[in-house]
Coordinates of C-alpha atoms in Angstrom, one line a residue:
Chain A
M562 CA 73.4 80.0 106.5
P563 CA 73.2 78.2 103.2
K564 CA 75.8 78.6 100.5
T565 CA 75.0 80.8 97.6
D566 CA 74.6 78.6 94.5
V567 CA 77.4 79.1 92.1
N568 CA 75.1 79.9 89.2
E569 CA 73.7 82.8 91.1
L570 CA 77.2 84.4 91.4
I571 CA 78.7 84.1 87.9
A572 CA 77.7 85.5 84.7
G573 CA 79.6 83.3 82.3
P574 CA 81.5 80.0 82.0
V575 CA 83.9 79.3 85.0
A576 CA 87.3 80.6 84.3
P577 CA 89.8 83.0 85.7
G578 CA 88.3 86.4 85.7
V579 CA 84.8 85.2 85.1
P580 CA 82.2 88.2 85.3
K581 CA 79.8 88.2 88.2
K582 CA 76.2 89.0 88.3
N583 CA 76.6 91.4 91.1
P584 CA 80.3 92.3 91.7
I585 CA 81.3 94.6 94.6
V586 CA 84.9 94.9 93.5
V587 CA 86.0 95.0 89.8
A588 CA 89.8 95.0 89.3
D589 CA 91.7 95.4 86.1
G590 CA 95.3 95.1 85.1
V591 CA 96.6 95.5 88.7
T592 CA 100.3 94.8 88.9
R593 CA 102.8 95.3 91.6
S594 CA 106.5 94.6 91.5
F595 CA 109.3 94.7 94.0
G596 CA 112.5 95.4 92.0
G597 CA 112.4 92.7 89.3
F598 CA 110.0 90.5 91.1
T599 CA 106.4 90.8 90.0
A600 CA 104.3 90.0 93.1
V601 CA 101.0 90.8 91.6
N602 CA 99.7 90.8 88.1
V603 CA 96.1 90.4 87.9
E604 CA 94.4 90.9 84.5
H605 CA 90.8 90.9 85.7
V606 CA 89.0 89.8 88.8
E607 CA 85.6 90.4 90.1
I608 CA 84.5 89.7 93.7
P609 CA 80.9 88.8 94.1
A610 CA 78.8 90.9 96.7
N611 CA 77.1 89.5 99.7
A612 CA 79.1 86.2 99.3
I613 CA 82.1 84.7 101.1
T614 CA 85.1 84.5 98.7
A615 CA 88.1 82.7 99.6
L616 CA 91.6 83.7 98.2
I617 CA 93.9 80.8 98.2
G618 CA 97.2 79.8 96.7
P619 CA 100.6 78.5 97.6
N620 CA 102.9 80.6 99.7
G621 CA 104.3 83.6 97.8
A622 CA 101.4 83.7 95.4
G623 CA 100.8 87.5 96.1
K624 CA 97.6 87.1 98.2
T625 CA 98.5 89.5 100.8
T626 CA 100.1 91.9 98.5
F627 CA 96.8 92.0 96.5
F628 CA 95.0 92.6 99.8
N629 CA 97.2 95.6 100.6
L630 CA 96.7 97.0 97.1
L631 CA 92.9 96.7 97.3
T632 CA 92.9 98.4 100.8
G633 CA 95.1 101.2 99.9
F634 CA 98.1 100.0 102.2
D635 CA 100.3 99.6 99.1
K636 CA 100.3 101.4 95.7
P637 CA 100.2 99.4 92.4
N638 CA 102.5 99.9 89.6
E639 CA 99.6 100.0 87.2
G640 CA 96.0 99.2 87.5
R641 CA 92.4 100.2 88.2
W642 CA 89.7 98.9 90.5
T643 CA 86.4 100.0 91.7
F644 CA 84.6 99.3 94.9
L645 CA 80.8 99.7 94.8
G646 CA 81.2 101.2 91.4
Q647 CA 83.5 103.9 92.8
Q648 CA 87.1 104.2 91.4
Q649 CA 89.5 103.2 94.1
Y650 CA 93.0 103.4 92.7
G651 CA 95.2 105.7 94.9
V652 CA 92.7 106.2 97.6
P653 CA 94.6 106.2 101.0
A654 CA 94.0 103.4 103.4
H655 CA 91.9 105.3 105.9
K656 CA 89.5 106.5 103.2
V657 CA 89.2 103.0 101.9
A658 CA 88.0 102.0 105.3
R659 CA 85.6 104.9 105.6
R660 CA 84.1 103.9 102.3
G661 CA 83.2 100.5 103.9
M662 CA 86.1 98.2 103.1
V663 CA 87.8 97.1 106.3
R664 CA 90.5 94.6 106.7
T665 CA 92.3 92.6 109.3
F666 CA 96.0 91.6 109.3
Q667 CA 97.7 88.4 109.0
L668 CA 99.6 89.3 112.2
T669 CA 97.0 90.3 114.5
K670 CA 97.1 94.1 115.4
A671 CA 95.4 94.4 118.8
L672 CA 96.3 97.6 120.3
N673 CA 98.1 96.2 123.4
L674 CA 98.0 98.9 125.8
L675 CA 94.4 100.0 125.1
S676 CA 91.5 98.3 127.0
V677 CA 89.4 96.0 125.0
I678 CA 86.6 98.4 124.9
D679 CA 88.8 101.4 123.7
N680 CA 90.0 99.0 121.0
M681 CA 86.2 98.5 120.0
L682 CA 85.5 102.3 120.3
L683 CA 88.5 103.1 118.0
G684 CA 86.8 101.0 115.2
A685 CA 83.7 103.3 115.3
P686 CA 83.5 106.1 112.7
Q687 CA 83.1 108.7 115.4
R688 CA 83.5 112.2 113.9
A689 CA 82.6 114.6 116.8
G690 CA 85.1 113.8 119.5
E691 CA 88.0 113.1 117.2
R692 CA 88.7 116.6 116.3
F693 CA 91.3 118.4 118.4
F694 CA 89.4 121.3 119.6
A695 CA 86.0 119.4 119.8
S696 CA 87.5 116.9 122.0
L697 CA 88.1 119.4 124.7
V698 CA 84.5 119.9 125.1
P699 CA 82.9 116.6 126.4
S700 CA 79.2 117.8 125.8
I701 CA 80.1 117.6 122.0
W702 CA 80.9 114.0 121.9
R703 CA 79.6 112.4 125.2
Q704 CA 76.2 111.4 123.7
Q705 CA 77.7 109.8 120.6
E706 CA 80.3 108.0 122.8
E707 CA 77.6 106.4 125.0
S708 CA 75.6 105.1 122.0
L709 CA 78.8 103.7 120.7
T710 CA 79.8 102.1 123.8
E711 CA 76.5 100.4 123.9
K712 CA 77.0 99.0 120.4
A713 CA 80.5 98.0 121.3
D714 CA 79.2 96.1 124.4
E715 CA 76.7 94.3 122.2
L716 CA 79.4 93.1 119.8
L717 CA 81.7 92.0 122.8
K718 CA 78.9 90.1 124.1
K719 CA 78.4 88.3 120.9
F720 CA 82.1 87.6 120.4
K721 CA 82.3 86.4 124.1
L722 CA 84.7 89.1 125.1
D723 CA 82.4 91.0 127.5
A724 CA 84.3 89.6 130.5
K725 CA 87.5 91.2 129.2
R726 CA 86.0 94.4 128.5
E727 CA 88.4 96.6 130.8
D728 CA 91.4 94.5 130.4
F729 CA 94.4 95.5 128.2
A730 CA 94.1 94.1 124.8
G731 CA 97.7 92.9 125.2
S732 CA 96.5 90.4 127.9
L733 CA 94.2 88.4 125.5
S734 CA 95.2 85.1 123.9
G735 CA 96.0 84.9 120.2
G736 CA 92.5 83.6 119.4
Q737 CA 90.9 86.3 121.4
R738 CA 92.8 88.9 119.6
K739 CA 91.6 87.7 116.4
L740 CA 88.1 87.9 117.6
L741 CA 88.7 91.4 118.9
E742 CA 90.2 92.6 115.7
M743 CA 87.1 91.2 113.9
A744 CA 84.7 92.7 116.3
R745 CA 86.6 96.0 116.1
A746 CA 86.2 96.1 112.3
L747 CA 82.6 95.5 112.6
M748 CA 82.2 98.7 114.7
S749 CA 82.1 100.8 111.5
D750 CA 79.3 98.8 109.8
P751 CA 81.5 97.9 106.8
K752 CA 80.0 96.8 103.5
M753 CA 82.9 94.4 102.8
V754 CA 85.2 92.7 105.3
M755 CA 88.7 91.5 104.2
L756 CA 90.3 89.0 106.5
D757 CA 94.0 88.0 106.2
E758 CA 94.3 84.3 107.5
P759 CA 91.6 84.7 110.1
M760 CA 92.3 81.3 111.3
A761 CA 96.0 81.3 111.7
G762 CA 97.2 80.3 115.2
V763 CA 93.6 79.8 116.6
N764 CA 92.8 76.8 118.5
P765 CA 90.2 74.4 117.0
A766 CA 87.4 75.4 119.6
L767 CA 87.7 79.0 118.6
T768 CA 87.9 78.2 114.9
Q769 CA 84.3 77.0 115.0
S770 CA 83.1 80.2 116.7
L771 CA 85.2 82.4 114.2
L772 CA 83.6 80.4 111.3
G773 CA 80.2 81.1 112.7
H774 CA 81.0 84.8 113.0
I775 CA 82.2 84.9 109.3
L776 CA 78.8 83.1 108.3
D777 CA 77.0 85.9 110.2
L778 CA 78.7 88.6 108.4
K779 CA 77.2 87.3 105.2
K780 CA 73.7 86.8 106.7
E781 CA 73.9 90.5 107.7
G782 CA 74.3 91.5 104.1
M783 CA 78.2 92.0 104.2
T784 CA 80.8 90.7 101.6
V785 CA 83.8 88.6 102.9
L786 CA 87.0 88.2 101.1
F787 CA 89.5 86.0 103.1
V788 CA 92.9 84.5 102.6
E789 CA 93.2 81.1 104.0
H790 CA 95.5 78.1 104.0
D791 CA 93.2 75.7 105.7
M792 CA 91.2 74.0 102.9
H793 CA 88.7 72.5 105.4
V794 CA 87.8 76.1 106.3
V795 CA 87.6 77.2 102.7
R796 CA 85.1 74.2 101.9
E797 CA 83.1 74.9 104.9
I798 CA 82.2 78.4 104.4
A799 CA 83.3 79.8 101.0
D800 CA 80.8 80.4 98.2
W801 CA 83.6 81.0 95.7
V802 CA 87.2 80.5 95.5
I803 CA 89.9 82.5 93.7
V804 CA 93.2 80.8 93.2
M805 CA 96.4 82.8 92.9
A806 CA 99.9 81.8 91.9
E807 CA 102.9 83.7 91.0
G808 CA 100.9 86.9 91.3
R809 CA 98.2 85.8 88.7
I810 CA 94.7 84.6 89.1
V811 CA 95.0 81.1 87.8
A812 CA 91.6 79.6 88.5
E813 CA 88.3 80.3 90.0
G814 CA 85.5 78.0 90.9
S815 CA 83.3 76.7 93.6
P816 CA 85.1 75.2 96.6
D817 CA 84.1 71.6 95.7
T818 CA 85.6 71.6 92.3
V819 CA 88.2 74.2 92.1
M820 CA 91.0 72.0 93.6
D821 CA 90.7 69.6 90.7
D822 CA 91.3 72.3 88.1
P823 CA 94.7 71.4 86.3
A824 CA 95.9 75.0 86.6
V825 CA 95.5 74.8 90.5
I826 CA 97.3 71.4 90.5
E827 CA 100.2 72.9 88.4
A828 CA 100.2 75.9 90.7
Y829 CA 100.6 73.8 93.8
L830 CA 103.2 71.4 92.2
G831 CA 105.3 74.5 91.2
A832 CA 105.2 75.5 94.8
H833 CA 106.4 72.1 95.7
H834 CA 109.4 72.0 93.3
D835 CA 111.7 70.6 95.9
T836 CA 109.5 67.4 96.7
D837 CA 110.4 64.2 94.7
L838 CA 107.4 63.8 92.4
G839 CA 108.9 60.4 91.3
D840 CA 107.9 59.1 94.6
V841 CA 104.1 58.6 95.2
R842 CA 104.8 59.7 98.9
G843 CA 105.9 63.1 97.6
Q844 CA 102.9 63.3 95.3
Q845 CA 100.8 62.3 98.4
E846 CA 102.3 65.2 100.3
I847 CA 101.2 67.7 97.7
A848 CA 97.7 66.2 97.5
K849 CA 97.4 66.7 101.3
D850 CA 98.5 70.3 101.0
M851 CA 95.8 70.9 98.2
E852 CA 93.2 68.9 100.1
S853 CA 92.1 67.4 96.6
D854 CA 90.2 64.3 97.1
L855 CA 90.4 63.5 93.5
I856 CA 94.2 63.4 93.4
K857 CA 94.4 61.9 97.0
H858 CA 92.2 59.1 95.7
E859 CA 94.3 58.5 92.6
I860 CA 97.5 58.4 94.6
E861 CA 96.0 56.2 97.1
E862 CA 94.8 53.7 94.5
E863 CA 98.3 53.7 93.1
I864 CA 100.0 53.2 96.4
E865 CA 97.6 50.2 96.9
E866 CA 98.5 48.9 93.4
E867 CA 102.2 49.2 94.2
A868 CA 101.6 47.4 97.3
A869 CA 99.8 44.6 95.5
D870 CA 102.5 44.4 92.9
G871 CA 105.1 44.2 95.6
R872 CA 103.5 41.2 96.9
Chain B
M23 CA 130.1 123.2 157.7
D24 CA 127.5 125.2 155.9
F25 CA 124.3 123.3 155.4
N26 CA 122.4 126.3 153.7
F27 CA 122.4 124.5 150.4
I28 CA 119.8 122.0 151.7
P29 CA 116.7 124.3 151.8
L30 CA 117.9 126.0 148.7
A31 CA 118.1 122.5 146.9
F32 CA 114.6 121.7 148.0
G33 CA 113.5 125.2 146.8
E34 CA 114.6 124.2 143.2
A35 CA 111.5 122.0 143.2
I36 CA 109.3 125.1 142.7
S37 CA 111.7 127.4 140.8
P38 CA 110.7 128.7 137.5
T39 CA 113.4 126.7 135.8
T40 CA 111.9 123.7 137.1
A41 CA 108.5 124.7 135.8
A42 CA 110.0 125.3 132.4
Y43 CA 111.5 121.7 132.4
A44 CA 108.2 120.3 133.5
L45 CA 106.4 122.0 130.7
A46 CA 108.9 120.9 128.0
T47 CA 108.6 117.3 129.5
I48 CA 104.6 117.5 129.1
G49 CA 105.2 118.1 125.5
L50 CA 107.6 115.3 125.3
V51 CA 105.0 113.1 127.1
V52 CA 102.5 114.2 124.3
H53 CA 105.1 113.0 121.7
F54 CA 106.7 110.0 123.2
G55 CA 104.5 108.7 125.8
F56 CA 101.0 109.1 124.2
T57 CA 101.5 109.3 120.5
G58 CA 104.8 107.3 120.2
L59 CA 106.7 109.9 118.3
V60 CA 110.4 109.7 119.2
N61 CA 111.3 113.2 119.3
F62 CA 114.9 113.8 120.2
G63 CA 114.9 117.4 119.5
Q64 CA 112.8 118.8 122.2
A65 CA 115.7 121.2 123.0
G66 CA 115.3 122.6 119.4
F67 CA 111.5 123.5 120.1
M68 CA 112.8 125.2 123.4
A69 CA 115.4 127.1 121.5
I70 CA 112.9 128.2 118.8
G71 CA 110.5 129.3 121.5
G72 CA 113.0 131.0 123.6
Y73 CA 114.6 132.9 120.5
A74 CA 111.2 133.7 119.1
F75 CA 110.2 135.2 122.4
V76 CA 113.3 137.2 123.1
V77 CA 114.1 138.4 119.6
T78 CA 110.5 139.7 119.0
S79 CA 110.2 141.6 122.4
L80 CA 114.0 142.8 122.5
Q81 CA 114.8 143.5 118.9
F82 CA 111.4 144.2 117.4
H83 CA 109.8 145.8 120.6
W84 CA 106.7 143.6 120.2
P85 CA 104.4 143.9 123.2
L86 CA 104.3 140.8 125.4
P87 CA 101.2 139.1 124.1
F88 CA 102.6 139.3 120.6
A89 CA 105.9 138.0 121.7
I90 CA 104.1 135.0 123.2
L91 CA 102.0 134.5 120.0
A92 CA 105.2 134.7 118.0
T93 CA 106.6 131.9 120.3
I94 CA 103.6 129.7 119.6
V95 CA 103.6 130.5 115.9
C96 CA 107.2 129.6 115.4
S97 CA 106.9 126.4 117.3
V98 CA 104.1 125.4 115.0
I99 CA 106.2 126.2 112.0
F100 CA 109.0 124.4 113.2
A101 CA 106.8 121.3 114.1
F102 CA 105.5 121.4 110.4
L103 CA 109.0 121.7 109.0
L104 CA 110.0 118.6 110.9
G105 CA 106.8 116.6 110.5
L106 CA 105.9 117.0 106.9
P107 CA 108.9 115.0 105.5
T108 CA 109.1 112.4 108.3
L109 CA 105.8 111.6 109.7
R110 CA 104.8 109.4 106.6
L111 CA 108.2 107.5 107.2
R112 CA 109.0 104.9 109.8
A113 CA 109.2 106.2 113.5
D114 CA 113.1 106.2 113.6
Y115 CA 113.4 108.8 110.9
L116 CA 111.6 111.4 112.9
S117 CA 114.2 110.9 115.7
I118 CA 117.0 111.3 113.4
V119 CA 115.7 114.5 111.9
T120 CA 114.6 116.1 115.2
I121 CA 118.1 115.6 116.7
A122 CA 119.7 117.1 113.7
A123 CA 117.2 120.0 113.6
A124 CA 117.8 120.9 117.2
E125 CA 121.5 121.2 116.4
I126 CA 120.8 123.2 113.3
V127 CA 118.9 125.6 115.3
R128 CA 121.6 125.9 118.1
L129 CA 124.4 126.4 115.5
S130 CA 122.5 128.7 113.2
V131 CA 121.7 131.3 115.8
K132 CA 125.4 131.3 116.9
T133 CA 126.5 132.3 113.5
P134 CA 128.4 135.8 113.4
E135 CA 126.0 136.9 110.5
L136 CA 123.1 136.8 112.8
T137 CA 124.7 138.5 115.8
G138 CA 122.7 141.6 115.2
L139 CA 119.4 139.7 115.6
T140 CA 120.2 136.8 117.9
G141 CA 123.4 138.0 119.7
G142 CA 125.4 135.2 118.3
A143 CA 127.4 133.1 120.7
T144 CA 127.0 135.3 123.6
G145 CA 123.2 135.3 123.4
L146 CA 120.7 138.2 124.4
N147 CA 120.2 139.8 127.9
G148 CA 117.0 141.2 129.2
G149 CA 114.4 139.2 127.3
A150 CA 112.2 139.1 130.4
E151 CA 111.9 142.9 130.9
D152 CA 108.4 143.3 129.6
F153 CA 107.3 140.3 131.7
Q154 CA 108.9 141.6 134.8
A155 CA 107.3 145.1 134.3
L156 CA 104.0 143.4 135.1
N157 CA 105.4 141.9 138.4
P158 CA 103.0 142.8 141.3
F159 CA 105.4 141.9 144.0
P160 CA 107.6 144.7 145.6
N161 CA 111.4 144.0 145.7
G162 CA 112.5 141.9 148.5
Q163 CA 113.1 138.2 149.5
Y164 CA 110.2 135.8 149.7
L165 CA 109.5 132.3 151.0
G166 CA 111.6 132.3 154.2
P167 CA 114.8 130.2 153.8
L168 CA 114.4 130.0 150.1
H169 CA 115.5 133.6 149.7
M170 CA 113.4 133.9 146.4
T171 CA 113.5 137.2 144.7
A172 CA 110.5 138.9 143.7
S173 CA 111.1 138.5 139.9
D174 CA 111.9 134.8 140.4
L175 CA 108.5 134.5 142.4
W176 CA 106.6 136.0 139.8
A177 CA 108.1 134.0 137.2
A178 CA 107.5 130.8 139.2
I179 CA 103.9 131.6 139.7
C180 CA 103.2 132.3 136.1
G181 CA 105.3 129.3 135.1
W182 CA 103.5 126.8 137.3
A183 CA 100.2 128.2 136.4
L184 CA 101.1 127.5 132.6
V185 CA 102.2 124.0 133.7
L186 CA 98.9 123.2 135.4
L187 CA 97.0 124.7 132.4
A188 CA 99.2 122.4 130.0
C189 CA 98.3 119.4 132.4
L190 CA 94.7 120.1 132.2
L191 CA 94.7 120.4 128.5
V192 CA 96.6 117.2 128.0
W193 CA 94.3 115.3 130.4
A194 CA 91.2 116.6 128.6
L195 CA 92.7 115.6 125.3
M196 CA 93.7 112.1 126.4
R197 CA 90.4 111.1 127.9
S198 CA 88.7 112.0 124.7
P199 CA 88.2 110.0 121.5
W200 CA 91.2 112.2 120.1
G201 CA 93.4 110.7 122.7
R202 CA 92.3 107.2 122.0
I203 CA 93.5 107.7 118.5
V204 CA 96.8 108.9 119.2
K205 CA 97.4 106.2 122.0
G206 CA 96.2 103.6 119.2
I207 CA 98.7 105.2 116.8
R208 CA 101.4 104.5 119.6
E209 CA 100.4 100.9 119.7
D210 CA 100.2 100.3 115.8
E211 CA 99.6 102.8 113.3
D212 CA 98.5 100.5 110.5
A213 CA 95.8 99.1 112.6
V214 CA 94.4 102.7 113.3
R215 CA 94.7 103.4 109.6
A216 CA 92.7 100.3 108.7
L217 CA 89.9 101.7 111.1
G218 CA 89.7 104.7 108.9
K219 CA 91.5 107.4 110.8
N220 CA 94.0 109.7 109.1
V221 CA 97.0 108.8 111.0
F222 CA 99.3 111.4 109.4
S223 CA 97.1 114.2 110.4
Y224 CA 96.9 113.0 114.0
K225 CA 100.6 112.5 114.3
M226 CA 101.0 116.0 113.0
Q227 CA 98.5 117.4 115.5
A228 CA 100.5 115.6 118.5
L229 CA 103.9 116.9 117.2
V230 CA 102.5 120.4 116.9
L231 CA 100.9 120.4 120.4
G232 CA 104.2 118.8 122.0
G233 CA 106.2 121.4 120.0
V234 CA 104.2 124.4 121.1
L235 CA 104.5 123.3 124.8
G236 CA 108.3 122.9 124.2
G237 CA 108.3 126.3 122.7
L238 CA 106.4 128.0 125.5
A239 CA 108.9 126.2 128.0
G240 CA 111.7 127.8 126.0
A241 CA 110.2 131.2 126.7
L242 CA 109.6 130.4 130.2
F243 CA 113.1 129.0 130.6
I244 CA 114.8 132.4 129.8
L245 CA 112.7 134.4 132.3
P246 CA 115.0 133.9 135.2
R247 CA 118.2 134.2 132.9
S248 CA 119.7 135.4 129.8
L249 CA 119.3 133.7 126.5
Q250 CA 122.3 131.5 125.8
P251 CA 122.5 129.3 122.6
D252 CA 124.5 126.6 124.4
N253 CA 121.8 126.0 126.8
Y254 CA 119.8 124.2 124.2
G255 CA 122.4 121.6 123.4
T256 CA 121.5 117.9 123.0
Q257 CA 122.0 117.3 126.7
L258 CA 118.9 119.3 127.5
T259 CA 116.7 116.9 125.5
F260 CA 118.2 114.1 127.5
F261 CA 117.5 115.8 130.7
L262 CA 114.0 116.0 129.7
Y263 CA 113.9 112.2 128.8
T264 CA 115.3 111.5 132.2
I265 CA 112.6 113.7 133.9
M266 CA 109.9 111.9 131.6
L267 CA 111.0 108.4 132.4
L268 CA 111.4 109.4 136.1
G269 CA 107.8 110.6 136.5
G270 CA 106.2 108.1 134.0
A271 CA 106.1 108.6 130.3
T272 CA 102.4 108.1 130.0
T273 CA 101.4 110.1 133.0
I274 CA 100.0 113.7 133.3
F275 CA 101.5 114.6 136.5
G276 CA 104.7 112.6 136.0
P277 CA 106.6 115.5 134.4
L278 CA 106.0 117.8 137.4
L279 CA 107.1 115.2 139.9
G280 CA 110.0 114.2 137.6
A281 CA 111.2 117.8 137.1
A282 CA 111.0 118.5 140.8
I283 CA 113.0 115.4 141.8
F284 CA 115.6 115.9 139.1
W285 CA 116.3 119.4 140.1
V286 CA 116.5 118.7 143.9
V287 CA 118.7 115.8 143.4
L288 CA 121.0 117.7 141.1
S289 CA 121.3 120.7 143.6
L290 CA 121.6 118.3 146.6
S291 CA 124.3 116.3 145.0
D292 CA 126.1 119.6 143.9
G293 CA 125.9 120.9 147.5
L294 CA 127.1 117.6 149.1
L295 CA 129.9 117.3 146.6
S296 CA 131.2 120.7 147.2
L297 CA 131.0 120.4 150.8
A298 CA 132.9 117.1 150.5
V299 CA 135.4 118.8 148.2
T300 CA 136.2 122.0 150.2
N301 CA 136.5 119.8 153.5
H302 CA 138.8 117.4 151.5
I303 CA 136.7 114.4 152.1
L304 CA 136.8 113.4 148.5
P305 CA 140.0 113.2 146.5
I306 CA 138.6 115.5 143.5
T307 CA 139.0 119.0 142.5
S308 CA 136.2 121.5 142.2
T309 CA 136.3 121.4 138.4
Q310 CA 135.7 117.7 138.5
Q311 CA 132.6 118.1 140.8
G312 CA 130.5 119.6 138.2
P313 CA 130.5 116.6 135.6
I314 CA 130.1 114.0 138.6
R315 CA 126.7 115.1 139.4
F316 CA 125.7 114.5 135.8
I317 CA 127.3 111.0 136.2
I318 CA 125.0 110.5 139.1
V319 CA 122.1 111.5 137.1
G320 CA 123.0 109.1 134.4
L321 CA 123.5 106.4 136.8
A322 CA 120.1 107.1 138.4
L323 CA 118.4 107.0 134.9
M324 CA 120.0 103.6 134.2
L325 CA 118.9 102.1 137.5
L326 CA 115.3 103.7 136.9
V327 CA 114.7 102.0 133.4
I328 CA 116.1 98.7 134.7
F329 CA 114.0 98.6 138.0
R330 CA 111.1 100.8 137.4
P331 CA 110.7 101.3 133.7
Q332 CA 107.2 102.7 134.1
G333 CA 108.4 105.6 136.1
I334 CA 107.1 106.7 139.6
L335 CA 103.6 107.3 138.6
G336 CA 103.2 104.8 135.8
K337 CA 101.4 101.6 135.9
K338 CA 103.3 98.3 135.9
A339 CA 101.0 96.7 133.5
E340 CA 101.8 99.1 130.8
V341 CA 105.4 97.9 130.7
F342 CA 104.3 94.3 130.9
F343 CA 102.0 94.3 127.9
R344 CA 104.2 96.6 125.6
A345 CA 104.5 94.8 122.5

């Protein structure tokens, strides 16, 4: 799946809050504070449709809180946002999911004592057999159940979980749980998938297959927004990157250029206030965290120069 | 020595009281075992049911079907009162509220101002008259060595029929997509919410269902006896928990087996202890003998949760993979 060209995504000069040609989410003035601490303060942001957008930033930047706000798991102090043109402020989490915006969690939430297949079926927007009285009459829901089971089996096969079909989800490994959570979210044919650190704690072999699955989502016409710390992953699959720091959107841009934005450098430096910046090694540490080639390059040159001087 | 107590103790396995305990425990299994609602006030639901049944039939002279309907309606209202403020909060709040609410019910019906209605601290007699008027069995003793009276036999048959009906209902619900959602809520309600299910509504439905079963159990409980407010103390809830853990908290038939074993063991130990006391084998008095059998029950519960936490009918894997 080729990356979408940046010029096809944005409708204006690259800057925080740049308007998109085809936005799926448009948020304005979203703030959330816990006591005196403002966790999220987003003036304006648009998330492009049918693209993979990465949300990055140092720890405590408010990425997960912003996720929770968009998906209805938390209520903002102020703010408005739309999803597919519909107002979505104050919509409860389960209705957000029914509208087509589904999410996964940073700490994977596999339903341990349900079988893998039951986990999958729970993800389907099944209406008939989920009502109290209708559930007592199998003839009402059996047919729907069968077609959903078929769909679930297909997804399990695709995610290579078909061998685990009848096992308790609690018996899966950490990486398999991430796969299950993603497959389960797809049961509802969502329009937008929000992944909170999909690669955290996943071994390198599974990372590749997870990346492939995320790219497939885009191929199938879905929009992906994901939080990630691993910059290799972001470079590899993201079409667009949004950088948060201290609750605000500080930069946006293509994955190749955004890490060289001075605002991003400042944001990551702010998060490393306890490293010694007088020491090139300290600077190198930050560069490593940011995965910025430009800075890394500069520092490496500096180290070389110092070494030459020392001689 | 008189060993008459042995067949009588085993007879407890099918007594109407055991049926009432089993039914209330099925309600608790719906709450705790399947939905993950920690309800420490099932005795309160039983009290509500028992009082609704007896007060409407004895004081208001409602016919039996209406008294049963009142039992159900009052249980539903009680479930809503408990659930509306607490089900949106973390799980522990429900347990605090339910344990307090059960005590509020028990102490409220005892107040002197309500004596005209509820009988106050002495309770009410004869709540089962309308029910026993339908008894097809002539007076006499039934079931050989069990010496069951006709009224007990009638209550036992209706009680166990109700228990089996409840088992069927819970089984049908739990194999359906509805049951899958409540089991999902037990595991992680945020995950279920993220999949587009209205978690609050399902928790409320489960609370109402288990509460109605508890209320009906309360009505069943007073059939062989008078209505006594102090029968509905906190210890009743914990007996139900013992029964549930004994049989298996996520099983359909566990409550039946658990209730039967609980009552047989309780009566057997009572008989054995009184035999030992009257023959001066044990150095205790007959007043000490009553509490000792509950000490035995407590000890049995502790051993059970240590060595077989899944209960007699539960699956071991369910304990192993509990998060």
